PDB file of C-alpha atoms in Angstrom:
ATOM      1  CA  MET A   1     120.187 276.753   0.545  1.00 44.00           C
ATOM      2  CA  PRO A   2     121.747 273.396  -0.348  1.00 44.00           C
ATOM      3  CA  TYR A   3     122.992 272.753   3.190  1.00 55.00           C
ATOM      4  CA  ASN A   4     120.773 270.861   5.615  1.00 79.00           C
ATOM      5  CA  ILE A   5     121.153 272.676   8.892  1.00 84.00           C
ATOM      6  CA  GLY A   6     118.966 270.138  10.700  1.00 86.00           C
ATOM      7  CA  ALA A   7     121.425 267.397   9.784  1.00 90.00           C
ATOM      8  CA  MET A   8     124.378 269.494  10.951  1.00 90.00           C
ATOM      9  CA  THR A   9     122.618 270.295  14.223  1.00 90.00           C
ATOM     10  CA  GLU A  10     122.117 266.562  14.758  1.00 92.00           C
ATOM     11  CA  VAL A  11     125.784 265.886  13.932  1.00 94.00           C
ATOM     12  CA  MET A  12     126.820 268.391  16.596  1.00 94.00           C
ATOM     13  CA  ARG A  13     124.411 266.875  19.136  1.00 93.00           C
ATOM     14  CA  GLN A  14     125.756 263.373  18.508  1.00 95.00           C
ATOM     15  CA  LEU A  15     129.380 264.542  18.717  1.00 96.00           C
ATOM     16  CA  GLU A  16     128.647 266.307  22.016  1.00 95.00           C
ATOM     17  CA  ALA A  17     127.293 262.964  23.288  1.00 96.00           C
ATOM     18  CA  GLY A  18     130.689 261.431  22.493  1.00 97.00           C
ATOM     19  CA  ARG A  19     129.646 259.345  19.500  1.00 96.00           C
ATOM     20  CA  ARG A  20     131.586 258.712  16.291  1.00 97.00           C
ATOM     21  CA  VAL A  21     129.462 260.358  13.609  1.00 96.00           C
ATOM     22  CA  ALA A  22     129.297 260.179   9.823  1.00 95.00           C
ATOM     23  CA  LEU A  23     127.314 262.538   7.614  1.00 94.00           C
ATOM     24  CA  THR A  24     126.110 261.187   4.285  1.00 92.00           C
ATOM     25  CA  ARG A  25     127.821 263.114   1.486  1.00 85.00           C
ATOM     26  CA  GLY A  26     130.140 264.703   4.050  1.00 87.00           C
ATOM     27  CA  GLY A  27     130.167 268.285   5.220  1.00 87.00           C
ATOM     28  CA  GLN A  28     132.537 269.955   2.774  1.00 88.00           C
ATOM     29  CA  LYS A  29     130.006 272.520   1.507  1.00 85.00           C
ATOM     30  CA  LEU A  30     128.931 273.456   5.017  1.00 86.00           C
ATOM     31  CA  ASN A  31     132.582 273.611   6.075  1.00 90.00           C
ATOM     32  CA  ALA A  32     133.298 276.113   3.276  1.00 88.00           C
ATOM     33  CA  LEU A  33     130.261 278.166   4.268  1.00 86.00           C
ATOM     34  CA  ALA A  34     131.274 278.144   7.958  1.00 90.00           C
ATOM     35  CA  ARG A  35     134.810 279.247   7.045  1.00 90.00           C
ATOM     36  CA  ALA A  36     133.350 282.094   4.977  1.00 86.00           C
ATOM     37  CA  ALA A  37     131.086 283.067   7.899  1.00 87.00           C
ATOM     38  CA  ARG A  38     134.129 283.067  10.203  1.00 90.00           C
ATOM     39  CA  ASP A  39     135.964 285.383   7.817  1.00 87.00           C
ATOM     40  CA  LEU A  40     132.998 287.763   7.704  1.00 84.00           C
ATOM     41  CA  LYS A  41     132.596 287.768  11.475  1.00 85.00           C
ATOM     42  CA  ASP A  42     136.313 288.568  11.737  1.00 86.00           C
ATOM     43  CA  GLY A  43     135.846 291.483   9.318  1.00 82.00           C
ATOM     44  CA  ARG A  44     137.625 289.832   6.407  1.00 83.00           C
ATOM     45  CA  ARG A  45     136.310 289.542   2.865  1.00 77.00           C
ATOM     46  CA  THR A  46     135.226 286.153   1.635  1.00 76.00           C
ATOM     47  CA  SER A  47     135.052 284.596  -1.771  1.00 70.00           C
ATOM     48  CA  HIS A  48     131.857 282.693  -0.949  1.00 66.00           C
ATOM     49  CA  PRO A  49     129.188 283.964  -3.370  1.00 65.00           C
ATOM     50  CA  GLU A  50     126.337 283.890  -0.820  1.00 62.00           C
ATOM     51  CA  LEU A  51     128.088 285.902   1.881  1.00 65.00           C
ATOM     52  CA  VAL A  52     129.066 289.587   1.803  1.00 70.00           C
ATOM     53  CA  LEU A  53     128.968 291.112   5.320  1.00 78.00           C
ATOM     54  CA  TRP A  54     127.823 289.090   8.339  1.00 82.00           C
ATOM     55  CA  GLY A  55     125.529 291.803   9.699  1.00 83.00           C
ATOM     56  CA  GLU A  56     123.956 292.289   6.281  1.00 81.00           C
ATOM     57  CA  LEU A  57     123.480 288.546   5.950  1.00 81.00           C
ATOM     58  CA  GLN A  58     121.792 288.403   9.363  1.00 87.00           C
ATOM     59  CA  ASP A  59     119.417 291.221   8.393  1.00 87.00           C
ATOM     60  CA  TYR A  60     118.745 289.704   4.978  1.00 83.00           C
ATOM     61  CA  ALA A  61     117.986 286.288   6.474  1.00 86.00           C
ATOM     62  CA  GLU A  62     115.735 287.721   9.164  1.00 89.00           C
ATOM     63  CA  HIS A  63     113.825 290.419   7.297  1.00 90.00           C
ATOM     64  CA  ASP A  64     113.817 289.666   3.571  1.00 86.00           C
ATOM     65  CA  PRO A  65     111.522 286.839   2.406  1.00 88.00           C
ATOM     66  CA  ALA A  66     114.087 285.965  -0.275  1.00 85.00           C
ATOM     67  CA  GLY A  67     116.687 285.349   2.445  1.00 82.00           C
ATOM     68  CA  ARG A  68     114.602 283.141   4.711  1.00 84.00           C
ATOM     69  CA  ASP A  69     116.363 280.000   3.498  1.00 83.00           C
ATOM     70  CA  LEU A  70     119.572 281.373   5.061  1.00 83.00           C
ATOM     71  CA  GLN A  71     117.991 281.881   8.505  1.00 87.00           C
ATOM     72  CA  PRO A  72     118.725 278.361   9.829  1.00 87.00           C
ATOM     73  CA  PHE A  73     122.395 278.720   8.855  1.00 88.00           C
ATOM     74  CA  VAL A  74     122.637 282.163  10.472  1.00 90.00           C
ATOM     75  CA  GLU A  75     121.056 280.776  13.656  1.00 91.00           C
ATOM     76  CA  LEU A  76     123.472 277.820  13.647  1.00 91.00           C
ATOM     77  CA  VAL A  77     126.481 280.146  13.318  1.00 92.00           C
ATOM     78  CA  ASP A  78     125.137 282.625  15.877  1.00 92.00           C
ATOM     79  CA  THR A  79     124.370 279.817  18.350  1.00 92.00           C
ATOM     80  CA  HIS A  80     127.493 277.684  18.001  1.00 93.00           C
ATOM     81  CA  GLY A  81     129.973 279.885  16.167  1.00 93.00           C
ATOM     82  CA  PRO A  82     131.735 279.021  12.925  1.00 94.00           C
ATOM     83  CA  GLU A  83     134.648 277.340  14.737  1.00 95.00           C
ATOM     84  CA  ALA A  84     132.314 274.770  16.328  1.00 95.00           C
ATOM     85  CA  ILE A  85     130.786 273.978  12.934  1.00 94.00           C
ATOM     86  CA  ILE A  86     134.223 273.614  11.348  1.00 95.00           C
ATOM     87  CA  ALA A  87     135.366 271.411  14.244  1.00 96.00           C
ATOM     88  CA  ALA A  88     132.249 269.243  13.908  1.00 95.00           C
ATOM     89  CA  VAL A  89     132.833 268.746  10.184  1.00 95.00           C
ATOM     90  CA  ASP A  90     136.490 267.951  10.864  1.00 96.00           C
ATOM     91  CA  ALA A  91     135.412 265.377  13.490  1.00 96.00           C
ATOM     92  CA  LEU A  92     133.214 263.438  11.063  1.00 96.00           C
ATOM     93  CA  THR A  93     134.270 259.856  10.505  1.00 95.00           C
ATOM     94  CA  ASP A  94     133.824 257.358   7.715  1.00 94.00           C
ATOM     95  CA  GLU A  95     130.466 255.561   7.774  1.00 93.00           C
ATOM     96  CA  THR A  96     132.168 252.192   8.249  1.00 94.00           C
ATOM     97  CA  LYS A  97     133.626 253.423  11.565  1.00 95.00           C
ATOM     98  CA  ALA A  98     130.666 255.510  12.729  1.00 94.00           C
ATOM     99  CA  GLU A  99     128.323 254.712  15.588  1.00 95.00           C
ATOM    100  CA  VAL A 100     125.757 257.076  14.085  1.00 94.00           C
ATOM    101  CA  THR A 101     125.189 258.097  10.478  1.00 94.00           C
ATOM    102  CA  VAL A 102     123.276 261.338  10.019  1.00 94.00           C
ATOM    103  CA  SER A 103     121.451 261.711   6.737  1.00 93.00           C
ATOM    104  CA  THR A 104     118.843 263.917   5.197  1.00 90.00           C
ATOM    105  CA  ALA A 105     115.798 262.167   3.792  1.00 90.00           C
ATOM    106  CA  HIS A 106     116.996 263.161   0.329  1.00 89.00           C
ATOM    107  CA  THR A 107     120.432 261.563   0.724  1.00 90.00           C
ATOM    108  CA  ALA A 108     118.911 258.478   2.382  1.00 91.00           C
ATOM    109  CA  LYS A 109     117.124 257.384  -0.793  1.00 91.00           C
ATOM    110  CA  GLY A 110     118.126 253.834  -1.656  1.00 92.00           C
ATOM    111  CA  ARG A 111     119.875 253.303   1.703  1.00 94.00           C
ATOM    112  CA  GLU A 112     118.887 251.365   4.831  1.00 94.00           C
ATOM    113  CA  TRP A 113     120.041 251.244   8.440  1.00 95.00           C
ATOM    114  CA  THR A 114     119.207 248.880  11.297  1.00 94.00           C
ATOM    115  CA  GLN A 115     117.788 251.755  13.350  1.00 94.00           C
ATOM    116  CA  VAL A 116     116.422 255.079  12.164  1.00 94.00           C
ATOM    117  CA  ARG A 117     115.338 258.085  14.212  1.00 93.00           C
ATOM    118  CA  ILE A 118     113.446 260.805  12.372  1.00 93.00           C
ATOM    119  CA  ALA A 119     114.768 264.254  13.286  1.00 89.00           C
ATOM    120  CA  ASP A 120     112.591 267.094  14.473  1.00 86.00           C
ATOM    121  CA  ASP A 121     112.676 269.012  11.190  1.00 83.00           C
ATOM    122  CA  PHE A 122     109.478 267.470   9.796  1.00 86.00           C
ATOM    123  CA  PRO A 123     106.938 270.058  10.969  1.00 87.00           C
ATOM    124  CA  PRO A 124     103.249 269.166  10.987  1.00 89.00           C
ATOM    125  CA  PRO A 125     101.017 270.936   8.498  1.00 89.00           C
ATOM    126  CA  PRO A 126      99.349 274.118   9.730  1.00 90.00           C
ATOM    127  CA  ASP A 127      95.819 274.043  11.086  1.00 89.00           C
ATOM    128  CA  SER A 128      93.004 274.736   8.662  1.00 88.00           C
ATOM    129  CA  ASP A 129      89.953 276.891   9.320  1.00 90.00           C
ATOM    130  CA  ARG A 130      87.896 273.724   9.875  1.00 90.00           C
ATOM    131  CA  GLN A 131      87.245 272.115  13.266  1.00 89.00           C
ATOM    132  CA  ASP A 132      86.486 268.584  14.388  1.00 87.00           C
ATOM    133  CA  ASP A 133      83.439 267.593  16.479  1.00 89.00           C
ATOM    134  CA  SER A 134      85.260 268.680  19.641  1.00 89.00           C
ATOM    135  CA  GLY A 135      86.027 272.127  18.241  1.00 89.00           C
ATOM    136  CA  ARG A 136      89.734 271.450  17.719  1.00 87.00           C
ATOM    137  CA  PRO A 137      91.266 272.762  14.490  1.00 88.00           C
ATOM    138  CA  ILE A 138      91.792 270.182  11.767  1.00 86.00           C
ATOM    139  CA  PRO A 139      95.263 270.310  10.213  1.00 88.00           C
ATOM    140  CA  GLU A 140      95.691 270.937   6.515  1.00 89.00           C
ATOM    141  CA  PRO A 141      96.438 267.791   4.504  1.00 88.00           C
ATOM    142  CA  VAL A 142     100.077 266.792   4.151  1.00 89.00           C
ATOM    143  CA  SER A 143     101.386 267.920   0.766  1.00 90.00           C
ATOM    144  CA  ASP A 144     102.316 265.227  -1.749  1.00 92.00           C
ATOM    145  CA  THR A 145     105.944 266.387  -1.669  1.00 92.00           C
ATOM    146  CA  ASP A 146     106.144 266.194   2.127  1.00 91.00           C
ATOM    147  CA  ALA A 147     104.364 262.822   2.125  1.00 91.00           C
ATOM    148  CA  ARG A 148     106.848 261.376  -0.366  1.00 93.00           C
ATOM    149  CA  LEU A 149     109.803 262.690   1.627  1.00 92.00           C
ATOM    150  CA  ALA A 150     108.368 261.284   4.864  1.00 93.00           C
ATOM    151  CA  TYR A 151     107.820 257.943   3.111  1.00 94.00           C
ATOM    152  CA  VAL A 152     111.478 257.828   2.098  1.00 94.00           C
ATOM    153  CA  ALA A 153     112.535 258.654   5.662  1.00 94.00           C
ATOM    154  CA  VAL A 154     110.395 256.057   7.427  1.00 94.00           C
ATOM    155  CA  THR A 155     111.202 253.233   5.009  1.00 95.00           C
ATOM    156  CA  ARG A 156     114.966 253.397   5.684  1.00 95.00           C
ATOM    157  CA  ALA A 157     114.751 251.354   8.922  1.00 94.00           C
ATOM    158  CA  ARG A 158     115.346 247.602   8.776  1.00 95.00           C
ATOM    159  CA  ARG A 159     114.449 246.835  12.410  1.00 95.00           C
ATOM    160  CA  ARG A 160     113.633 249.871  14.531  1.00 96.00           C
ATOM    161  CA  LEU A 161     111.986 253.172  13.643  1.00 95.00           C
ATOM    162  CA  ASP A 162     111.676 256.100  16.048  1.00 94.00           C
ATOM    163  CA  LEU A 163     109.177 258.465  14.438  1.00 94.00           C
ATOM    164  CA  GLY A 164     110.575 261.402  16.431  1.00 91.00           C
ATOM    165  CA  GLY A 165     109.759 264.499  14.394  1.00 90.00           C
ATOM    166  CA  LEU A 166     107.021 262.667  12.485  1.00 93.00           C
ATOM    167  CA  ALA A 167     105.141 261.444  15.584  1.00 92.00           C
ATOM    168  CA  TRP A 168     102.443 264.012  14.794  1.00 90.00           C
ATOM    169  CA  ILE A 169     101.455 261.889  11.773  1.00 87.00           C
ATOM    170  CA  GLU A 170      99.699 259.398  14.066  1.00 85.00           C
ATOM    171  CA  LYS A 171      97.170 262.121  14.942  1.00 77.00           C
ATOM    172  CA  GLN A 172      96.701 263.272  11.350  1.00 75.00           C
ATOM    173  CA  GLN A 173      93.209 262.806   9.967  1.00 65.00           C
ATOM    174  CA  PRO A 174      93.039 260.925   6.674  1.00 65.00           C
ATOM    175  CA  ALA A 175      92.196 263.164   3.737  1.00 59.00           C
ATOM    176  CA  VAL A 176      88.563 263.074   2.707  1.00 55.00           C
ATOM    177  CA  ASP A 177      87.567 263.789  -0.883  1.00 51.00           C
ATOM    178  CA  GLY A 178      85.694 267.058  -1.198  1.00 49.00           C
ATOM    179  CA  ALA A 179      86.789 268.329   2.233  1.00 48.00           C
TER     180      ALA A 179
END
């Protein structure tokens, strides 16, 4: 799904804290999706190609592996309601007037900010079958794709970096050839 629900969740958190918030590339696509979800929840048809009936979408997202990418959106709508998402998108401000700019790592490429906090949507790799000398499981290596994305995220800060959701990286064992 081309909508970053983690970024929208952070937007809503920052707005609830009373801050002026910008979202890189805006929230128009998510706004359209939230409006379509509202229509479905109200029993109306929608023209959005990814949504048919809200209950069917919930089941599809929860039970069908092909629909798993919709699960975060369904949870966001079920938790906050489509009106709150629409209101949050409508409350977004221009970056030049914002106290906080929320960005995905992908949309942050080539940009910098004085302070950067990494959101909690960078999960650590799963544990492997191997154990360290203390018997604790050793995590799988970080994939090249995830490593590159994390690199983009952490190199956006000019002065202050809060690792936040990447704090687990400090405990990550370096990869060993042949392991």
